[in-house]
């Protein structure tokens, strides 16, 4: 170990930086069905909330089913992607994408709540679907842009 | 400082593998093999070395064509990798003669 030259150490450091970023940068294209599927999931969740009160057993059963679907999706996605990024170690380019994600989540929840308050679940359901699909498309683009910038820096 | 470099991690393929694992919750065999651009047998050998050092956990699920092997960094592995990276950075931060 004593005879290692600085150039090889520099190369090792560079290779480590690229490998650390790989779980964020090397990912397969997001399937086209993902945003509408998530939109349908959120819509189902919103519609389930109309069952609170007199139909709480159905509400609980529905929640269990929706949670199970999320579990199945996460299992499939982890195999599809190959490496699930640990969000604490994201390259700095992803800060804006994560901020975008927070804005998207707040916008989705806010728009659904507003629609429910103004017109009830009949309006909240389509708003949930539309806001979720649009929000995910925006976030996917922000993530892809961050990945492109990080690839350029580490090239 | 050079003595702080971990000889198990310092080998280029294992360094890259540890770097990927350090920034992911789980990593599949396929992802790691493709990223390192090495053969199945070579990756198995490198990961067995890291597992023997207590730096990674290997788990297998399913059978036949649907079988999946996944890797996860251990607490000891995360600490060893962080120490190795810090040693690399410290050595390179020192004024050199080149």
PDB file of C-alpha atoms in Angstrom, chain A residues 22 26 79 81-83, chain B residues 13 16-18 20-21 27-47 65 67-71:
ATOM      1  CA  UNK A  22     -24.837   5.111 -10.211  1.00  0.00           C
ATOM      2  CA  UNK A  26     -28.349   4.367 -14.197  1.00  0.00           C
ATOM      3  CA  UNK A  79     -36.074  -5.600  -9.331  1.00  0.00           C
ATOM      4  CA  UNK A  81     -34.494  -0.632 -11.321  1.00  0.00           C
ATOM      5  CA  UNK A  82     -31.815  -2.866  -9.844  1.00  0.00           C
ATOM      6  CA  UNK A  83     -30.583  -0.397  -7.224  1.00  0.00           C
TER       7      UNK A  83
ATOM      8  CA  UNK B  13     -13.786  -3.607  -8.517  1.00  0.00           C
ATOM      9  CA  UNK B  16     -16.778   0.458  -7.101  1.00  0.00           C
ATOM     10  CA  UNK B  17     -19.077  -2.215  -5.652  1.00  0.00           C
ATOM     11  CA  UNK B  18     -18.877  -0.680  -2.169  1.00  0.00           C
ATOM     12  CA  UNK B  20     -22.685   1.631  -5.347  1.00  0.00           C
ATOM     13  CA  UNK B  21     -23.855  -0.215  -2.232  1.00  0.00           C
ATOM     14  CA  UNK B  27     -28.632  -3.616  -5.285  1.00  0.00           C
ATOM     15  CA  UNK B  28     -29.308  -6.576  -7.564  1.00  0.00           C
ATOM     16  CA  UNK B  29     -26.604  -8.825  -8.959  1.00  0.00           C
ATOM     17  CA  UNK B  30     -27.461  -7.709 -12.498  1.00  0.00           C
ATOM     18  CA  UNK B  31     -27.149  -4.003 -11.733  1.00  0.00           C
ATOM     19  CA  UNK B  32     -23.787  -4.431 -10.067  1.00  0.00           C
ATOM     20  CA  UNK B  33     -22.442  -6.707 -12.794  1.00  0.00           C
ATOM     21  CA  UNK B  34     -23.491  -4.262 -15.512  1.00  0.00           C
ATOM     22  CA  UNK B  35     -22.103  -1.246 -13.667  1.00  0.00           C
ATOM     23  CA  UNK B  36     -18.752  -2.904 -12.957  1.00  0.00           C
ATOM     24  CA  UNK B  37     -18.714  -4.439 -16.459  1.00  0.00           C
ATOM     25  CA  UNK B  38     -17.367  -7.781 -15.224  1.00  0.00           C
ATOM     26  CA  UNK B  39     -18.390 -11.423 -15.574  1.00  0.00           C
ATOM     27  CA  UNK B  40     -20.823 -13.223 -13.272  1.00  0.00           C
ATOM     28  CA  UNK B  41     -18.072 -15.356 -11.779  1.00  0.00           C
ATOM     29  CA  UNK B  42     -15.789 -12.374 -11.171  1.00  0.00           C
ATOM     30  CA  UNK B  43     -18.578 -10.460  -9.431  1.00  0.00           C
ATOM     31  CA  UNK B  44     -19.408 -13.507  -7.292  1.00  0.00           C
ATOM     32  CA  UNK B  45     -15.766 -13.740  -6.271  1.00  0.00           C
ATOM     33  CA  UNK B  46     -15.478 -10.031  -5.393  1.00  0.00           C
ATOM     34  CA  UNK B  47     -18.717 -10.044  -3.418  1.00  0.00           C
ATOM     35  CA  UNK B  65     -34.821 -18.091 -14.151  1.00  0.00           C
ATOM     36  CA  UNK B  67     -34.111 -16.102  -9.000  1.00  0.00           C
ATOM     37  CA  UNK B  68     -32.728 -12.796  -7.785  1.00  0.00           C
ATOM     38  CA  UNK B  69     -29.562 -12.152  -5.800  1.00  0.00           C
ATOM     39  CA  UNK B  70     -29.389  -8.863  -3.949  1.00  0.00           C
ATOM     40  CA  UNK B  71     -26.643  -7.167  -1.985  1.00  0.00           C
TER      41      UNK B  71
END
